[in-house]
Amino acid sequence: LLIGLFPSQGTLRFSGTMLMVKAGIRATQALRERLFSRVLDQEPAFFQKRPVGELLTRCISDVAAVQGIASSHLAEAIKELAMAVGMLGAVLYMNWRLSLTIFVAAPLVVFPLRALSRRIRKVNHRNQEASARLLQRLKEVFSNIRVVKGFAREPYEVQRFAKQNVELFRLGMKSVRAIAMSHPVMEFVGGLLLAGLILYATRAIAAGKLTGPEFFVYLTYIFALYEPLRRLTKLNNEVQVAAASMDRVYTLLDRAPE
């Protein structure tokens, strides 16, 4: 029985992963075709105002970024959220008074993370725009390579490319900094929460309202609650990056031809 249990578990995980990824790829395929059709419906002036690089980025890179939400992120978010809710119910059942410190600490996490989420989405909007400009530069150079070679413009084009590439690097670092800031926020609030729990528990144990073993078991559940919350925070950062691309895709889908 034990020998057959692990292969069965692996098979089920493989099947679940394949189904989710297939659904995500199918959704991405349908979205890309819908976006391409919408772009072709636009008036001629639309194509004069927008570089080819921008349209290519929206149809390829932006749609590909959305695939993560449709395939893996949604299933992972549901799993971690269910685990977090279950652990929260367990700690409330064990000692609801002691658990009030969680709700006191919640705003210290929610408000900074909301601000960081807006920052991540804003920076990645600019990042995708910079990627589109870089792609447009490549398209122009490669399409006119005979002119570039004929007039010996290689050093000039390399210099222009490097300048735009530096801009992309700076925007990438801004996005990384915003994403990385979520970890110190979670650790800081987690430290405050642990200190508050220990302070309250010390007084409760001294008053005979709580025993040491009970508090130890309670802390075990608290750490079990912290893990899915930490993973949800990381997942939120990844979703915000993809959400910037989703905004760009649906801005184009919602545009009516003039």
Short mmCIF file of C-alpha atoms in Angstrom, two decimals:
data_model
loop_
_atom_site.label_atom_id
_atom_site.label_comp_id
_atom_site.label_asym_id
_atom_site.label_seq_id
_atom_site.Cartn_x
_atom_site.Cartn_y
_atom_site.Cartn_z
CA LEU A 1 0.00 0.00 0.00
CA LEU A 2 2.77 2.42 0.95
CA ILE A 3 4.73 1.60 -2.22
CA GLY A 4 1.71 2.36 -4.39
CA LEU A 5 0.82 5.56 -2.50
CA PHE A 6 3.80 7.68 -3.64
CA PRO A 7 3.50 6.85 -7.37
CA SER A 8 -0.22 7.58 -7.17
CA GLN A 9 0.47 10.91 -5.51
CA GLY A 10 3.06 11.78 -8.16
CA THR A 11 0.68 10.78 -10.96
CA LEU A 12 -2.10 12.94 -9.55
CA ARG A 13 0.22 15.92 -9.19
CA PHE A 14 1.48 15.44 -12.74
CA SER A 15 -2.09 15.23 -14.08
CA GLY A 16 -3.19 18.29 -12.11
CA THR A 17 -0.20 20.31 -13.29
CA MET A 18 -0.74 19.31 -16.90
CA LEU A 19 -4.42 20.21 -16.78
CA MET A 20 -3.76 23.64 -15.25
CA VAL A 21 -0.93 24.45 -17.65
CA LYS A 22 -2.94 23.27 -20.64
CA ALA A 23 -5.88 25.44 -19.58
CA GLY A 24 -3.52 28.41 -19.16
CA ILE A 25 -1.94 27.92 -22.57
CA ARG A 26 -5.36 27.52 -24.18
CA ALA A 27 -6.55 30.75 -22.54
CA THR A 28 -3.38 32.53 -23.68
CA GLN A 29 -3.83 31.23 -27.21
CA ALA A 30 -7.42 32.48 -27.33
CA LEU A 31 -6.44 35.85 -25.85
CA ARG A 32 -3.59 36.32 -28.36
CA GLU A 33 -5.89 35.51 -31.29
CA ARG A 34 -8.57 37.85 -29.95
CA LEU A 35 -6.02 40.63 -29.49
CA PHE A 36 -4.58 40.15 -32.97
CA SER A 37 -8.07 40.28 -34.48
CA ARG A 38 -8.83 43.45 -32.52
CA VAL A 39 -5.65 45.12 -33.72
CA LEU A 40 -6.47 44.33 -37.35
CA ASP A 41 -9.90 45.96 -36.88
CA GLN A 42 -8.31 49.34 -36.04
CA GLU A 43 -8.26 52.22 -38.50
CA PRO A 44 -5.13 52.98 -40.59
CA ALA A 45 -4.30 56.04 -38.46
CA PHE A 46 -3.94 53.74 -35.44
CA PHE A 47 -0.94 51.99 -37.03
CA GLN A 48 0.67 55.31 -37.95
CA LYS A 49 0.59 56.49 -34.32
CA ARG A 50 1.91 53.26 -32.79
CA PRO A 51 5.31 51.73 -33.55
CA VAL A 52 5.47 48.13 -34.70
CA GLY A 53 7.57 47.25 -31.65
CA GLU A 54 4.78 48.28 -29.29
CA LEU A 55 2.20 46.16 -31.10
CA LEU A 56 4.56 43.17 -31.17
CA THR A 57 5.22 43.51 -27.44
CA ARG A 58 1.52 43.62 -26.63
CA CYS A 59 0.67 40.62 -28.79
CA ILE A 60 3.59 38.45 -27.65
CA SER A 61 5.27 39.54 -24.39
CA ASP A 62 2.23 40.98 -22.62
CA VAL A 63 0.01 38.02 -23.47
CA ALA A 64 2.75 35.58 -22.41
CA ALA A 65 3.00 37.35 -19.03
CA VAL A 66 -0.72 36.84 -18.48
CA GLN A 67 -0.32 33.08 -18.98
CA GLY A 68 1.15 32.63 -15.49
CA ILE A 69 -2.05 33.96 -13.90
CA ALA A 70 -4.23 31.66 -15.97
CA SER A 71 -2.14 28.51 -15.46
CA SER A 72 -0.32 28.28 -12.14
CA HIS A 73 -0.92 31.44 -10.09
CA LEU A 74 -4.66 30.95 -9.70
CA ALA A 75 -4.40 27.36 -8.46
CA GLU A 76 -1.53 28.23 -6.13
CA ALA A 77 -3.41 31.22 -4.72
CA ILE A 78 -6.49 29.08 -3.98
CA LYS A 79 -4.35 26.46 -2.24
CA GLU A 80 -2.42 28.95 -0.10
CA LEU A 81 -5.55 30.93 0.75
CA ALA A 82 -7.38 27.79 1.86
CA MET A 83 -4.42 26.81 4.02
CA ALA A 84 -4.21 30.30 5.55
CA VAL A 85 -7.94 30.34 6.34
CA GLY A 86 -7.71 26.88 7.90
CA MET A 87 -4.75 27.86 10.09
CA LEU A 88 -6.44 31.11 11.10
CA GLY A 89 -9.54 29.17 12.16
CA ALA A 90 -7.34 26.82 14.18
CA VAL A 91 -5.56 29.60 16.10
CA LEU A 92 -8.85 31.38 16.77
CA TYR A 93 -10.32 28.15 18.11
CA MET A 94 -7.32 27.55 20.37
CA ASN A 95 -7.24 31.03 21.93
CA TRP A 96 -9.25 33.82 20.36
CA ARG A 97 -8.04 36.47 22.81
CA LEU A 98 -4.41 35.76 22.01
CA SER A 99 -5.26 35.75 18.30
CA LEU A 100 -6.52 39.33 18.42
CA THR A 101 -2.91 40.44 18.01
CA ILE A 102 -3.06 39.07 14.44
CA PHE A 103 -5.87 41.46 13.54
CA VAL A 104 -4.02 44.33 15.22
CA ALA A 105 -0.92 43.59 13.13
CA ALA A 106 -2.86 43.09 9.88
CA PRO A 107 -2.99 46.79 8.86
CA LEU A 108 0.80 46.98 9.26
CA VAL A 109 1.04 44.42 6.44
CA VAL A 110 -1.93 45.33 4.24
CA PHE A 111 -1.29 49.05 3.71
CA PRO A 112 2.44 48.81 2.86
CA LEU A 113 1.78 45.85 0.54
CA ARG A 114 -0.98 47.76 -1.26
CA ALA A 115 1.40 50.67 -1.83
CA LEU A 116 4.11 48.29 -3.06
CA SER A 117 1.64 46.54 -5.38
CA ARG A 118 0.72 49.83 -7.02
CA ARG A 119 4.41 50.65 -7.35
CA ILE A 120 5.22 47.27 -8.93
CA ARG A 121 2.39 47.59 -11.45
CA LYS A 122 3.34 51.17 -12.37
CA VAL A 123 7.03 50.34 -12.86
CA ASN A 124 6.23 47.28 -14.96
CA HIS A 125 3.97 49.37 -17.18
CA ARG A 126 7.01 51.54 -17.90
CA ASN A 127 9.19 48.45 -18.24
CA GLN A 128 6.96 47.01 -20.95
CA GLU A 129 6.89 50.35 -22.76
CA ALA A 130 10.70 50.49 -22.66
CA SER A 131 10.84 46.91 -23.99
CA ALA A 132 8.55 47.95 -26.86
CA ARG A 133 10.83 50.89 -27.73
CA LEU A 134 13.87 48.60 -27.66
CA LEU A 135 12.13 46.09 -29.91
CA GLN A 136 11.20 48.90 -32.27
CA ARG A 137 14.85 49.99 -32.38
CA LEU A 138 15.91 46.45 -33.32
CA LYS A 139 13.24 46.25 -35.99
CA GLU A 140 14.35 49.54 -37.56
CA VAL A 141 18.03 48.60 -37.55
CA PHE A 142 17.56 45.10 -38.94
CA SER A 143 15.07 46.30 -41.57
CA ASN A 144 17.54 48.91 -42.78
CA ILE A 145 20.73 46.93 -42.30
CA ARG A 146 21.98 47.79 -45.81
CA VAL A 147 21.77 51.50 -45.03
CA VAL A 148 23.50 50.98 -41.67
CA LYS A 149 26.31 49.01 -43.33
CA GLY A 150 26.56 51.34 -46.33
CA PHE A 151 27.08 54.45 -44.20
CA ALA A 152 29.13 52.69 -41.49
CA ARG A 153 26.55 53.53 -38.82
CA GLU A 154 27.25 50.50 -36.62
CA PRO A 155 28.94 52.42 -33.74
CA TYR A 156 26.14 55.00 -33.72
CA GLU A 157 23.41 52.34 -33.65
CA VAL A 158 25.22 50.42 -30.90
CA GLN A 159 25.38 53.61 -28.84
CA ARG A 160 21.65 54.30 -29.29
CA PHE A 161 20.81 50.70 -28.43
CA ALA A 162 22.99 50.80 -25.30
CA LYS A 163 21.25 53.98 -24.13
CA GLN A 164 17.80 52.39 -24.40
CA ASN A 165 19.09 49.18 -22.83
CA VAL A 166 20.33 51.13 -19.80
CA GLU A 167 16.84 52.57 -19.39
CA LEU A 168 15.40 49.03 -19.41
CA PHE A 169 17.97 47.98 -16.80
CA ARG A 170 17.04 50.87 -14.49
CA LEU A 171 13.35 50.10 -14.72
CA GLY A 172 14.06 46.43 -14.04
CA MET A 173 16.00 47.33 -10.90
CA LYS A 174 13.16 49.58 -9.71
CA SER A 175 10.76 46.67 -10.10
CA VAL A 176 13.11 44.32 -8.23
CA ARG A 177 13.49 46.81 -5.36
CA ALA A 178 9.73 47.19 -5.02
CA ILE A 179 9.26 43.40 -5.03
CA ALA A 180 12.10 42.83 -2.54
CA MET A 181 10.65 45.40 -0.11
CA SER A 182 7.72 43.09 0.65
CA HIS A 183 10.02 40.63 2.44
CA PRO A 184 11.33 43.09 5.08
CA VAL A 185 7.75 44.26 5.66
CA MET A 186 6.57 40.71 6.35
CA GLU A 187 9.57 39.93 8.56
CA PHE A 188 9.19 43.19 10.53
CA VAL A 189 5.48 42.65 11.18
CA GLY A 190 6.12 38.98 11.98
CA GLY A 191 8.69 40.02 14.59
CA LEU A 192 6.28 42.52 16.15
CA LEU A 193 3.54 39.89 16.20
CA LEU A 194 5.80 37.32 17.88
CA ALA A 195 6.94 39.87 20.48
CA GLY A 196 3.32 40.78 21.25
CA LEU A 197 2.33 37.14 21.56
CA ILE A 198 5.20 36.36 23.91
CA LEU A 199 4.43 39.42 26.07
CA TYR A 200 0.75 38.50 26.34
CA ALA A 201 1.49 34.82 26.93
CA THR A 202 4.01 35.59 29.69
CA ARG A 203 1.38 37.49 31.62
CA ALA A 204 -1.28 34.85 30.92
CA ILE A 205 1.01 32.05 32.12
CA ALA A 206 1.90 34.03 35.27
CA ALA A 207 -1.82 34.54 35.95
CA GLY A 208 -2.54 30.82 35.46
CA LYS A 209 -4.74 31.41 32.39
CA LEU A 210 -2.36 29.66 29.99
CA THR A 211 0.20 26.88 30.28
CA GLY A 212 3.60 26.66 28.61
CA PRO A 213 2.77 23.58 26.48
CA GLU A 214 -0.46 25.22 25.27
CA PHE A 215 1.44 28.31 24.19
CA PHE A 216 4.06 26.19 22.43
CA VAL A 217 1.36 24.40 20.43
CA TYR A 218 -0.26 27.75 19.68
CA LEU A 219 3.06 29.13 18.36
CA THR A 220 3.38 26.07 16.13
CA TYR A 221 0.04 26.94 14.51
CA ILE A 222 1.09 30.60 14.20
CA PHE A 223 4.22 29.60 12.27
CA ALA A 224 2.07 27.30 10.12
CA LEU A 225 -0.19 30.32 9.39
CA TYR A 226 2.79 32.55 8.55
CA GLU A 227 4.09 30.31 5.75
CA PRO A 228 1.03 30.50 3.43
CA LEU A 229 0.77 34.25 4.12
CA ARG A 230 4.42 34.68 3.10
CA ARG A 231 3.87 32.66 -0.06
CA LEU A 232 0.72 34.67 -0.86
CA THR A 233 2.76 37.86 -0.56
CA LYS A 234 5.33 36.51 -3.00
CA LEU A 235 2.55 35.37 -5.31
CA ASN A 236 0.95 38.82 -5.16
CA ASN A 237 4.21 40.36 -6.38
CA GLU A 238 4.27 38.02 -9.37
CA VAL A 239 0.60 38.73 -10.11
CA GLN A 240 1.22 42.49 -10.03
CA VAL A 241 3.97 42.11 -12.63
CA ALA A 242 1.58 40.16 -14.86
CA ALA A 243 -1.27 42.57 -14.10
CA ALA A 244 0.68 45.40 -15.70
CA SER A 245 0.77 43.39 -18.93
CA MET A 246 -2.90 42.49 -18.55
CA ASP A 247 -3.79 46.19 -18.28
CA ARG A 248 -1.95 46.87 -21.54
CA VAL A 249 -3.69 43.97 -23.29
CA TYR A 250 -7.19 44.94 -22.22
CA THR A 251 -6.59 48.61 -23.01
CA LEU A 252 -6.09 47.52 -26.60
CA LEU A 253 -8.99 45.04 -26.53
CA ASP A 254 -11.37 47.72 -25.23
CA ARG A 255 -10.37 50.26 -27.87
CA ALA A 256 -13.07 50.83 -30.46
CA PRO A 257 -11.97 51.65 -34.01
CA GLU A 258 -12.50 55.30 -34.89
#
